[in-house]
CSV table of C-alpha atoms and ligand atoms in Angstrom, one decimal:
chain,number,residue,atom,x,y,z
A,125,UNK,CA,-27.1,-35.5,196.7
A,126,UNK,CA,-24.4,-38.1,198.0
A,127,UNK,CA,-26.9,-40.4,197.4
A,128,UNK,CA,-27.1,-40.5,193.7
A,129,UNK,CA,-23.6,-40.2,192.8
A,130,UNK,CA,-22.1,-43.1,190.9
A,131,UNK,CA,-20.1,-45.5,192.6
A,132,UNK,CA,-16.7,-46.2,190.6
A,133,UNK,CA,-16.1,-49.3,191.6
A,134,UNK,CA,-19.6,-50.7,190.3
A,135,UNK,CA,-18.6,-49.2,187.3
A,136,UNK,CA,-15.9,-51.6,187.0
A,137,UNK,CA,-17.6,-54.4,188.0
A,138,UNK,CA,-20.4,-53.9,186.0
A,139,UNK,CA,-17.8,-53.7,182.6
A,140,UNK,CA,-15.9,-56.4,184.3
A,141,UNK,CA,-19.2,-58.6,183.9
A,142,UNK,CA,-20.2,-57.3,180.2
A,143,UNK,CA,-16.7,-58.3,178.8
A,144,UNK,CA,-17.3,-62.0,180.9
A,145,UNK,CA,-20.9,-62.6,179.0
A,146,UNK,CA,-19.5,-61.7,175.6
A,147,UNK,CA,-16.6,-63.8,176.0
A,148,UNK,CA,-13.9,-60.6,176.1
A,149,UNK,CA,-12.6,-61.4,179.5
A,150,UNK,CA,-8.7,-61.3,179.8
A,151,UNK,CA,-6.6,-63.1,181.8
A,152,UNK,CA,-3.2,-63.0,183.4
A,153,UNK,CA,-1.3,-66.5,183.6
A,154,UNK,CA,1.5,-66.8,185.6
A,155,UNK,CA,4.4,-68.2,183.3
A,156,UNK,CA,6.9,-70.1,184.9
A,157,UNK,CA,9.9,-70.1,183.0
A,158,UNK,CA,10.3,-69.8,179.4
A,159,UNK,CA,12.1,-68.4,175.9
A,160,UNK,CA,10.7,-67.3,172.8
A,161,UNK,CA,10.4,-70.6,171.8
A,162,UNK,CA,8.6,-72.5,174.6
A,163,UNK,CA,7.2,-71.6,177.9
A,164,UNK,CA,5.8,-73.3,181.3
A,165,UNK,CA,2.2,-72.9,182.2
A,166,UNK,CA,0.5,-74.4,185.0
A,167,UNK,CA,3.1,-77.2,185.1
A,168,UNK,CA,3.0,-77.6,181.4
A,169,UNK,CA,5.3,-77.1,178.9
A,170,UNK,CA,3.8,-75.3,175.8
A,171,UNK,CA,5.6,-74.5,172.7
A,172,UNK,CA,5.1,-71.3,172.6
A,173,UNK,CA,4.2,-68.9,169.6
A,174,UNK,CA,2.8,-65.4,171.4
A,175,UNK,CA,6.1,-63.9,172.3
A,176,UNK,CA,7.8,-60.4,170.5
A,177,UNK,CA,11.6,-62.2,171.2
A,178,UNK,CA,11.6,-62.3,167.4
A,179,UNK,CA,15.3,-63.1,167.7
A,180,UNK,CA,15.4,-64.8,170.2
A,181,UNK,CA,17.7,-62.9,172.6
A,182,UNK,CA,16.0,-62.1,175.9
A,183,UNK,CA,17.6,-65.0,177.2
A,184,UNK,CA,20.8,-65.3,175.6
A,185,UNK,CA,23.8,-65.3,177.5
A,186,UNK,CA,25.6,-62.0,176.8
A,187,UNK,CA,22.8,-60.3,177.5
A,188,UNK,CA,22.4,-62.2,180.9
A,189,UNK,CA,26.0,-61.6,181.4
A,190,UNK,CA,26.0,-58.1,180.3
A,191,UNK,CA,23.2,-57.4,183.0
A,192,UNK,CA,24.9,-59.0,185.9
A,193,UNK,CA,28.1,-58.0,185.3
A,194,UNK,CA,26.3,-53.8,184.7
A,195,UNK,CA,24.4,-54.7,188.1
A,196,UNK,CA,27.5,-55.8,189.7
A,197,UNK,CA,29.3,-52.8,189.5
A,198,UNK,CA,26.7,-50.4,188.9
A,199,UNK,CA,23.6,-51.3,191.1
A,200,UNK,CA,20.3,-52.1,190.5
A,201,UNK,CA,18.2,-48.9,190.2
A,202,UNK,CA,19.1,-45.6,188.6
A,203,UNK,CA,18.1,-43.7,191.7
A,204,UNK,CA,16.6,-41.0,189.7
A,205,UNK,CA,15.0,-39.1,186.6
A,206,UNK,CA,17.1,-38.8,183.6
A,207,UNK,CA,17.6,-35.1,184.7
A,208,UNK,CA,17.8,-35.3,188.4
A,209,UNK,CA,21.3,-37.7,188.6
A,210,UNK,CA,19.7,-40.9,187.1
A,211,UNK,CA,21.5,-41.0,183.7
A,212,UNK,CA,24.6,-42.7,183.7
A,213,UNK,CA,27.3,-43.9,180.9
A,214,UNK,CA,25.2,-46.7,180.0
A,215,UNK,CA,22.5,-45.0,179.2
A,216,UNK,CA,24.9,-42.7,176.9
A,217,UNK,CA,26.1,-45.6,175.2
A,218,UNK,CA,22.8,-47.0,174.2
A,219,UNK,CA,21.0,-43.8,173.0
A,220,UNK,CA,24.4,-43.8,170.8
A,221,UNK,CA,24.0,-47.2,169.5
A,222,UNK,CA,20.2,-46.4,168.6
A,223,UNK,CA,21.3,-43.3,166.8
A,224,UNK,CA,23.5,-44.8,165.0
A,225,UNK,CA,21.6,-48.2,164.1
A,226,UNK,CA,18.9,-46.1,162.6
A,227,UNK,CA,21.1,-43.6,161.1
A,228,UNK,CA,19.5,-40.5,163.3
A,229,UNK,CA,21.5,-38.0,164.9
A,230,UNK,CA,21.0,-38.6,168.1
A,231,UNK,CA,18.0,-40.7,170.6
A,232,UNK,CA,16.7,-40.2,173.2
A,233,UNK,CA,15.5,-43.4,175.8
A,234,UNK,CA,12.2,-43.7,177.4
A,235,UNK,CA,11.4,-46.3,180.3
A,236,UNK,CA,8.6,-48.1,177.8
A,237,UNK,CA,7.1,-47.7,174.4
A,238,UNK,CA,3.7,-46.4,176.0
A,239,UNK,CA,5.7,-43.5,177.1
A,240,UNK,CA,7.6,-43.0,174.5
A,241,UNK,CA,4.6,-42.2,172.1
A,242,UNK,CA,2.8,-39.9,174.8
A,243,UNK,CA,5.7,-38.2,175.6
A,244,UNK,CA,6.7,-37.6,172.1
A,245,UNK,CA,3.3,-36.8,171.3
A,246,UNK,CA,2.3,-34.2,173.9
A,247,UNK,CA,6.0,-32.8,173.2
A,248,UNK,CA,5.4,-32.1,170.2
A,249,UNK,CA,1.4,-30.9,169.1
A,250,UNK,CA,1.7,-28.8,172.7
A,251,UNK,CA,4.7,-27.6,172.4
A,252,UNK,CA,5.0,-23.9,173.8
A,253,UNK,CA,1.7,-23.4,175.6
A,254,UNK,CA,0.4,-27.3,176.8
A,255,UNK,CA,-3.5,-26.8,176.0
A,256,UNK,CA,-4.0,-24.1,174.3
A,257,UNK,CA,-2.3,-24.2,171.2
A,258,UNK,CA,-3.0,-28.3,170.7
A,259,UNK,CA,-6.7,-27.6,169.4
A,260,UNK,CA,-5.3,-25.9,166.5
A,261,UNK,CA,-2.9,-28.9,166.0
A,262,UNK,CA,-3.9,-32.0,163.8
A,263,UNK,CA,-3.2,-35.3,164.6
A,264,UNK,CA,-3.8,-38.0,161.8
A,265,UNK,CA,-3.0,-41.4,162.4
A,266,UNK,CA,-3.9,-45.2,160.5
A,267,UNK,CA,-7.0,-46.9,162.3
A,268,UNK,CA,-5.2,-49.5,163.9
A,269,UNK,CA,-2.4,-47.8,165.5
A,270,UNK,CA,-0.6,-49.2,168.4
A,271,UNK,CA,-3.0,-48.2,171.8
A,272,UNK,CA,-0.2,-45.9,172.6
A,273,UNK,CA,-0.2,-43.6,169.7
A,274,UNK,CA,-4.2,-43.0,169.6
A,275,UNK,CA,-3.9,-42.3,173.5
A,276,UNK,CA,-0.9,-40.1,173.2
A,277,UNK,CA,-3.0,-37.9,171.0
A,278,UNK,CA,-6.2,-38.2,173.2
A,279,UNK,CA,-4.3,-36.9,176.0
A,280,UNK,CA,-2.5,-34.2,174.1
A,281,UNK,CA,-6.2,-32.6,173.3
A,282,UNK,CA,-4.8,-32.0,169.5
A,283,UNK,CA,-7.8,-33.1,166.9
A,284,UNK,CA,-7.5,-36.7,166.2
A,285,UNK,CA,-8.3,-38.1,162.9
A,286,UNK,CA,-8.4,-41.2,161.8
A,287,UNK,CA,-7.7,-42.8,158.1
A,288,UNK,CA,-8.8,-45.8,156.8
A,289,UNK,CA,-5.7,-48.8,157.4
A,290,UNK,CA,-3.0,-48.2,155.5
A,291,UNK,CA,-5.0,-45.9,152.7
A,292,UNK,CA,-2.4,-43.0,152.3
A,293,UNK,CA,-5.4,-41.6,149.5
A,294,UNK,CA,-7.8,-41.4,153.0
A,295,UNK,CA,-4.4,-40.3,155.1
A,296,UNK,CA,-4.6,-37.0,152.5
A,297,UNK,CA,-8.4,-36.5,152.9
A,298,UNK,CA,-7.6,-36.3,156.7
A,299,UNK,CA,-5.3,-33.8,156.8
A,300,UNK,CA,-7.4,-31.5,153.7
A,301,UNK,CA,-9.9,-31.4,156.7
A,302,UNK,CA,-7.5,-29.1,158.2
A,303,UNK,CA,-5.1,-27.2,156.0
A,304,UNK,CA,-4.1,-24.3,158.1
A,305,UNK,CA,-3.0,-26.4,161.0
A,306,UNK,CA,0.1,-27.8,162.4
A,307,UNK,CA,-0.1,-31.5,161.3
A,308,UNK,CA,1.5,-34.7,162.6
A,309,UNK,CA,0.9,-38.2,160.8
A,310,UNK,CA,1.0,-41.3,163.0
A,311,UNK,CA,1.8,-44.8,162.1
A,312,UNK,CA,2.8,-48.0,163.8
A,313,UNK,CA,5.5,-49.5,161.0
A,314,UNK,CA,4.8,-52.7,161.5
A,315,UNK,CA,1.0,-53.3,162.7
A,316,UNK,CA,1.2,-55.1,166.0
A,317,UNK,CA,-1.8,-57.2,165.6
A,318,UNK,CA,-2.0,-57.5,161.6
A,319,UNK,CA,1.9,-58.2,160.4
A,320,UNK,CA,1.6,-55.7,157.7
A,321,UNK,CA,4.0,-52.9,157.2
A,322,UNK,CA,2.7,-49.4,156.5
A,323,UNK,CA,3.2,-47.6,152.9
A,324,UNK,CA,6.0,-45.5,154.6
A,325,UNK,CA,7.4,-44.3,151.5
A,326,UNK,CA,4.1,-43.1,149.6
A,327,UNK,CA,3.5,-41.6,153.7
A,328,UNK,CA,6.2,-39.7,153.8
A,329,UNK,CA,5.8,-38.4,150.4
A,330,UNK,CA,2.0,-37.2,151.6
A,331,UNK,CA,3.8,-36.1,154.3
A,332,UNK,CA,6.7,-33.6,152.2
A,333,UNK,CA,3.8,-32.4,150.5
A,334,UNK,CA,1.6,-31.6,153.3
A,335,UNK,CA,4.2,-30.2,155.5
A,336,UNK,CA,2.9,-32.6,158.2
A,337,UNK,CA,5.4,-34.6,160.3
A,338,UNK,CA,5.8,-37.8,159.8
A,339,UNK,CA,6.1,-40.3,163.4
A,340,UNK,CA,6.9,-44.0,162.6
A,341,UNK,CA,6.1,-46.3,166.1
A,342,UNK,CA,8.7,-49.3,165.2
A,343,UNK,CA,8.3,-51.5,167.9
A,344,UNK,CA,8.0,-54.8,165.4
A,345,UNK,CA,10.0,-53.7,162.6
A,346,UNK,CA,13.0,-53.0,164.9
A,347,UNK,CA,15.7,-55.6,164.4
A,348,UNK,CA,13.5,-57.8,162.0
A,349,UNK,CA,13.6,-55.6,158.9
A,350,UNK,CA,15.9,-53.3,156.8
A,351,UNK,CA,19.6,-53.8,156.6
A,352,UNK,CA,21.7,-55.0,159.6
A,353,UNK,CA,17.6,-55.0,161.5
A,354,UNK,CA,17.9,-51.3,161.4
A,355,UNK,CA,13.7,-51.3,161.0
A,356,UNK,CA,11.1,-50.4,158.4
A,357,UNK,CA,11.8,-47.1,157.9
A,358,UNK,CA,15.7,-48.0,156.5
A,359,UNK,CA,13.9,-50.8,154.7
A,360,UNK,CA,12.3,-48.2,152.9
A,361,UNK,CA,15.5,-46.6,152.7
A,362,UNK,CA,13.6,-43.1,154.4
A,363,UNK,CA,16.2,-41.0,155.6
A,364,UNK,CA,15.8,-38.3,158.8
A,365,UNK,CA,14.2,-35.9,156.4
A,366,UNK,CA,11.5,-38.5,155.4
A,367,UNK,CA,10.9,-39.5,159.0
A,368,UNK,CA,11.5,-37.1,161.2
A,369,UNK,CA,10.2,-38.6,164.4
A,370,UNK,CA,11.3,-42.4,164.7
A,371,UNK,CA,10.0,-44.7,167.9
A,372,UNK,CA,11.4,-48.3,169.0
A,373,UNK,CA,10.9,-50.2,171.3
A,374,UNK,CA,13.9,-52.4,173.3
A,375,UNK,CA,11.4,-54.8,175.2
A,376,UNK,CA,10.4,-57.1,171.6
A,377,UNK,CA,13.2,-58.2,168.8
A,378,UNK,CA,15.6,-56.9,171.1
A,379,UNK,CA,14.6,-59.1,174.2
A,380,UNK,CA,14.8,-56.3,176.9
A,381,UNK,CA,13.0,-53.5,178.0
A,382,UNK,CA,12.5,-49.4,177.2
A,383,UNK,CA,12.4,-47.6,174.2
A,384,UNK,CA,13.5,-44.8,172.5
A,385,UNK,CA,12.3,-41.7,170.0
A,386,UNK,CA,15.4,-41.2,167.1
A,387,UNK,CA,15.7,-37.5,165.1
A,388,UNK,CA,17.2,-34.4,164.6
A,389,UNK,CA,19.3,-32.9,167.7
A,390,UNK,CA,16.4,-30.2,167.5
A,391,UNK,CA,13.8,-33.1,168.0
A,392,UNK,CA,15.7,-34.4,171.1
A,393,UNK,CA,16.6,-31.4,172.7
A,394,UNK,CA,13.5,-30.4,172.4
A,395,UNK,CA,11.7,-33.5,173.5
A,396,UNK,CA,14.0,-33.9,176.4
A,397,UNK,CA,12.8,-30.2,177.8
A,398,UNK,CA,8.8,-30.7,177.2
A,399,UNK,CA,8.0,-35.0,176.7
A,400,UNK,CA,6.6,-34.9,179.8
A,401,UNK,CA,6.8,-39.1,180.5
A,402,UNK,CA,10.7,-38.3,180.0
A,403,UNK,CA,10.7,-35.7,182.8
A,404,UNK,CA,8.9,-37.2,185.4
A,405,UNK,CA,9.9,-40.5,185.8
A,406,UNK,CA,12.7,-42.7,186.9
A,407,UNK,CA,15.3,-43.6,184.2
A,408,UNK,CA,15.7,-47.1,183.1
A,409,UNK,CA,17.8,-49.4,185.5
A,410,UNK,CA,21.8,-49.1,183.9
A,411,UNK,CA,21.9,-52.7,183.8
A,412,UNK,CA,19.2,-53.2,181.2
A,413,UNK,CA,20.6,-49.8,179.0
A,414,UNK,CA,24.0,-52.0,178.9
A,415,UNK,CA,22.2,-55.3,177.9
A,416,UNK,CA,20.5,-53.6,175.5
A,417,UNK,CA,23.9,-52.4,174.2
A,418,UNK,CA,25.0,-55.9,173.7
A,419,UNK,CA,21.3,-56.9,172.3
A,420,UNK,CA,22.0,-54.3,169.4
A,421,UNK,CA,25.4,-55.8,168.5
A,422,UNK,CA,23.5,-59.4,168.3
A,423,UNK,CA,21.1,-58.2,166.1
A,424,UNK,CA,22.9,-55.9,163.8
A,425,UNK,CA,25.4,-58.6,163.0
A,426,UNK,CA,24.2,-61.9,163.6
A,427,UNK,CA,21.8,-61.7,160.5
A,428,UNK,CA,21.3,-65.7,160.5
A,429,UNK,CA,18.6,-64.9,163.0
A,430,UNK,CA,16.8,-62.6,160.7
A,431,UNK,CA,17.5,-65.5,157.9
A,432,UNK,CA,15.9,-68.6,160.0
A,433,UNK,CA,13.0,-66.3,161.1
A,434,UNK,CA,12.3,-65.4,157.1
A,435,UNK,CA,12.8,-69.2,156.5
A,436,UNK,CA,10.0,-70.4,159.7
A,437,UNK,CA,7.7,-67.3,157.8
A,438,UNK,CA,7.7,-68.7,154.6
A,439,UNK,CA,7.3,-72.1,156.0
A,440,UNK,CA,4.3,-71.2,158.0
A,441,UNK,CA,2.5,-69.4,155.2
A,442,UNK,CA,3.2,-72.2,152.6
A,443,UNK,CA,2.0,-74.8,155.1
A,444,UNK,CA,-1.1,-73.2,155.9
A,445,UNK,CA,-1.8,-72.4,152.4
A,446,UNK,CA,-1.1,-76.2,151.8
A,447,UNK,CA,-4.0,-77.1,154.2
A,448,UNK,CA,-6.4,-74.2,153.5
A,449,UNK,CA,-5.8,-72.2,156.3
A,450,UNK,CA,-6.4,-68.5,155.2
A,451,UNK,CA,-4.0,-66.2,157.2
A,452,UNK,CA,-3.8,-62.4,156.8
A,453,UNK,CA,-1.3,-60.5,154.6
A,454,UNK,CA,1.7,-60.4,156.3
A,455,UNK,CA,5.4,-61.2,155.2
A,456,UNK,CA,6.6,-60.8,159.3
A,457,UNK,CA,7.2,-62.6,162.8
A,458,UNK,CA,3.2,-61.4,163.2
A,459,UNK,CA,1.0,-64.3,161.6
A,460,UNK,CA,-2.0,-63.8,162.2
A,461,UNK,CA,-5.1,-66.1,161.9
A,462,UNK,CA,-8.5,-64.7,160.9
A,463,UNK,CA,-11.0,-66.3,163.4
A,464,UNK,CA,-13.7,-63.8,163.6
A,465,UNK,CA,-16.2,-64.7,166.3
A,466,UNK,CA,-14.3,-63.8,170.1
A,467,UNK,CA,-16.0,-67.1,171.4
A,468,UNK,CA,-15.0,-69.5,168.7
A,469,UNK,CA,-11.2,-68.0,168.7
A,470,UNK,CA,-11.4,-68.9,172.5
A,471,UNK,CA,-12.5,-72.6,171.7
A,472,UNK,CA,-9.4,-72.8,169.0
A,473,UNK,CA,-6.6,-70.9,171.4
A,474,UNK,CA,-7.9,-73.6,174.5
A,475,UNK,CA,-7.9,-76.7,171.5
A,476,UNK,CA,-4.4,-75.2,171.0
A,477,UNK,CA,-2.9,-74.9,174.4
A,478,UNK,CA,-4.5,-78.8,175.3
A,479,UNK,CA,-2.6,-80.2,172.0
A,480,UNK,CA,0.9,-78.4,173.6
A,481,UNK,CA,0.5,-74.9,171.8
A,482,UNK,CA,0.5,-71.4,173.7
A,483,UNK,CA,-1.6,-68.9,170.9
A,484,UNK,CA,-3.3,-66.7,172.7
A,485,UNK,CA,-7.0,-65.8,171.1
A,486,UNK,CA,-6.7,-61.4,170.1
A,487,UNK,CA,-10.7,-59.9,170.9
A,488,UNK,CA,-12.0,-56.3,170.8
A,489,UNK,CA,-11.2,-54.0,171.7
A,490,UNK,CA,-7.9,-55.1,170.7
A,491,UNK,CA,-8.9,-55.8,167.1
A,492,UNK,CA,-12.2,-54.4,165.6
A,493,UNK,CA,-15.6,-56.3,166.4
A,494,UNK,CA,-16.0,-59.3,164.8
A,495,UNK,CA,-12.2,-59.6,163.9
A,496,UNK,CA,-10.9,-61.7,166.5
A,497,UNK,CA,-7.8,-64.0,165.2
A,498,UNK,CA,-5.4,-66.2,166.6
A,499,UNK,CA,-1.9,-64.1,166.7
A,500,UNK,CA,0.6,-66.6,165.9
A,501,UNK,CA,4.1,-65.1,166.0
A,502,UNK,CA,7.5,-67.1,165.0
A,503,UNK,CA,10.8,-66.4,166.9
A,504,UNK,CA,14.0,-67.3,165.0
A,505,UNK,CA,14.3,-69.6,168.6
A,506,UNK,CA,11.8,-71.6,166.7
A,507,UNK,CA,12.6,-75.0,164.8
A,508,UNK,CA,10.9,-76.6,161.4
A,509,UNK,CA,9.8,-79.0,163.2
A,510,UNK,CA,7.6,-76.6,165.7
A,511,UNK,CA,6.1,-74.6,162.9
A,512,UNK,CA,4.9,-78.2,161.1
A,513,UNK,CA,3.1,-79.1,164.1
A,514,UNK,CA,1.7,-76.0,165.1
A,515,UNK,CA,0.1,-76.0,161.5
A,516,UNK,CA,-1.4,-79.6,162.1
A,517,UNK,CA,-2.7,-78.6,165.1
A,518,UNK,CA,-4.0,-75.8,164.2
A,519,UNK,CA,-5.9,-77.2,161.1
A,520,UNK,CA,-8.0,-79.5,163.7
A,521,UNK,CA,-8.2,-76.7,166.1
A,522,UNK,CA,-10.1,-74.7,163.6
A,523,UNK,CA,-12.3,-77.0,162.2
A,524,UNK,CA,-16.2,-76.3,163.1
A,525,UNK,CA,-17.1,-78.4,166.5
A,526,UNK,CA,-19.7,-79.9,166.2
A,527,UNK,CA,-20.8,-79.8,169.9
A,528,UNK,CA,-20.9,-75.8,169.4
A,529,UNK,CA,-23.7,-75.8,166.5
A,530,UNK,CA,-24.6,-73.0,167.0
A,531,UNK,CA,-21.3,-70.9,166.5
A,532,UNK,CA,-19.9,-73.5,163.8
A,533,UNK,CA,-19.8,-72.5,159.4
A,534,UNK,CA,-19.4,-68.7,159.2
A,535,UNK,CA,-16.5,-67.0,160.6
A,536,UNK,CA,-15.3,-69.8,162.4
A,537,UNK,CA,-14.0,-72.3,160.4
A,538,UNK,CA,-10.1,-72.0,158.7
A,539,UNK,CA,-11.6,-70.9,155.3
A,540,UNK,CA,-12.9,-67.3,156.5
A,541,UNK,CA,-10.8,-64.7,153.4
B,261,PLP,C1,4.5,-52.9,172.2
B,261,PLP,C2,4.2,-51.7,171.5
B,261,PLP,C3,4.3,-50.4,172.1
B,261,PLP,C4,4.6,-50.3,173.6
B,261,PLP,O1,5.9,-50.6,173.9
B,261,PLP,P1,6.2,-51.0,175.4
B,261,PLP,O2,7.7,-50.8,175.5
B,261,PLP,O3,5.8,-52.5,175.6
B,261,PLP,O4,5.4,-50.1,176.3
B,261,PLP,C5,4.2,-49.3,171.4
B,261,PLP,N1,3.9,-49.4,170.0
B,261,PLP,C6,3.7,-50.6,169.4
B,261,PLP,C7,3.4,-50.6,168.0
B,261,PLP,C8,3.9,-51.8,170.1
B,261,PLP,O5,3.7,-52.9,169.5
């Protein structure tokens, strides 16, 4: 019966309403220009402390030069997949630079980190026969994983199992559920909406012991950690063995676009037969491969940047300490600010943006019901001065209204642990 079949659309419309009513509705503002530092909205300039240009490099001027002079010669588009004509020299000189920055043996790009981590994920719990051999394949990752990894495993059909955040003791009760099977272990190395950085090292010894194989998702770490930026994973001084499937993004510290999955010459050779998201899709334009060359160079050896940004970090936390603002633990760019309530982190992120600040408000399903925070993130683009008055207005912008009863003590006001 035609009749009674559900209508797709209504569907939509009908979640697009739920999420209005409980205050989850999500917008897209046009920016009109802008750096890590400060962007324009509506006409308005906001100082501006959302972005992932840790480093503040997607507008610096080699890279811009580095771009147009790549487009210049080189063209706009690669034409093509990776396999199919589309990979050129630049693209051959990045995936080298990667390798060697994170001291793999070779890398392999991806057009984004989204599909990196299903490619890489499908590659690998399916590999040999897609779908019928993932069922008997285990795939454990932390609670709040990037979006990315969780669906990458979804789509793969391998079990998924999930561990309590960054509990390596519930990480090993996961994969005892299991024993016989094939195992991979999932984590984001720096947690994209928390700061934190993941117990790699006790992970990968879980990992040695439990012949599972370990997948680090880098996307924050990248270039703001470890020696010379080279990520969490060098921080923690992990080698190949320890980690055998590193991801990275190009689009955050390194103030591009793409990303790449590091490893073996087994892993990428492998990967670049089966990650389906590698296969089937265009390759990254040149001209961004050979700025992100020159993005790499910047952040390997220009470590003032990762200096000032551990300077503005420090400052932050001791100024919000200083005026009882409880933030989350976190000793990165990602400062988040424990709001709770989705409705009063709205009020604080529109308080914010009238007194000059851009801070967008972070709701579920993003972060876990009743979680919502404000997700402050310094860039090294970032001055003293910035940070001291973000922190003043962000002390008023968190104190209970009083016009909003109602939603004011509890989980709304700057002292919430
Ligand atoms: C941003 C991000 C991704 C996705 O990368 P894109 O290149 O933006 O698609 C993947 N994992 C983590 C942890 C991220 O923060």
């Amino acid at each position: 019966m035609t009749s009674s079949r559900p209508d797709l659309l209504k569907r939509l419309a009908d979640e697009h309403a739920r999420r209005t009513r409980a205050q989850l509705l999500r917008r897209v503002r046009t920016v009109e220009t802008g750096d890590g530092a400060a962007i324009v909205v509506d006409g308005r300039r906001l100082t501006h402390f959302a972005s992932n240009d840790y480093l503040g490099l997607a507008r610096h001027p080699a890279l811009v030069e580095a771009l147009t002079r790549a487009a210049r010669s080189d063209g706009v588009g690669a034409g093509a997949a990776h396999l199919l004509g589309g990979h050129r020299d630049e693209h051959t000189r990045l995936e080298e630079a990667l390798a060697r920055w994170t001291g793999r043996e070779r890398a392999l790009l991806f057009s984004t980190g989204y599909m990196a981590n299903l490619g890489a994920i499908a590659a690998l719990v399916g590999a040999g026969d897609p779908g019928a051999r993932a069922a008997q394949v285990l795939c454990v990752q932390d609670k709040l994983n990037h979006a990315s990894l969780i669906d990458g495993a979804r789509l793969a059909g391998c079990t998924l199992k999930r561990y309590v955040h960054a509990n390596v003791d519930s990480a090993a009760r996961q994969l005892d559920t299991c024993p016989g099977d094939a195992a991979l272990l999932a984590t984001d190395g720096v947690f994209s909406m928390d700061g934190d950085v993941a117990p790699l090292a006790p992970l990968a010894a879980l990992c040695r012991a439990q012949r599972a194989l370990l997948m680090v998702d880098d996307a924050h770490g990248l270039g703001v950690l470890g020696p010379d930026g080279a990520g969490s994973v060098a921080e923690a001084e992990l080698s190949q063995d320890d980690v055998p499937v590193l991801m990275g993004t190009l689009g955050k510290a390194l103030g591009v676009f793409g990303a790449f999955v590091a490893g073996s010459a087994a892993l990428i050779d492998g990967l670049v037969q089966t990650a389906r998201s590698f296969v089937y899709t265009t390759a990254m334009p040149p001209a961004l491969a050979a700025a992100t060359c020159t993005a790499i160079d910047i952040a390997r050896f220009e470590g003032w940047r990762r200096d000032r940004l551990a300077r503005l970090i420090a400052h932050f936390r001791h100024g919000a300490h200083a005026r009882g603002i409880a933030l989350m633990e976190s000793r990165t760019p990602i400062q988040p600010v424990p709001v709770g309530d989705s409705a009063a982190a709205l009020a604080a992120s529109a308080r914010l943006e009238a007194a000059g600040f851009y801070v967008p408000a972070i709701r579920p399903p993003t972060v876990p019901p009743g979680q919502a925070r404000l997700r402050v993130t310094l860039s090294a683009l970032h001055s003293e001065e910035d940070v001291e008055r973000l922190l003043d207005a962000l002390a008023i912008a968190l104190e209970p209204s009083p016009s909003r009863g109602g939603l004011g003590g509890d989980g709304v006001g700057p002292t919430r642990p």
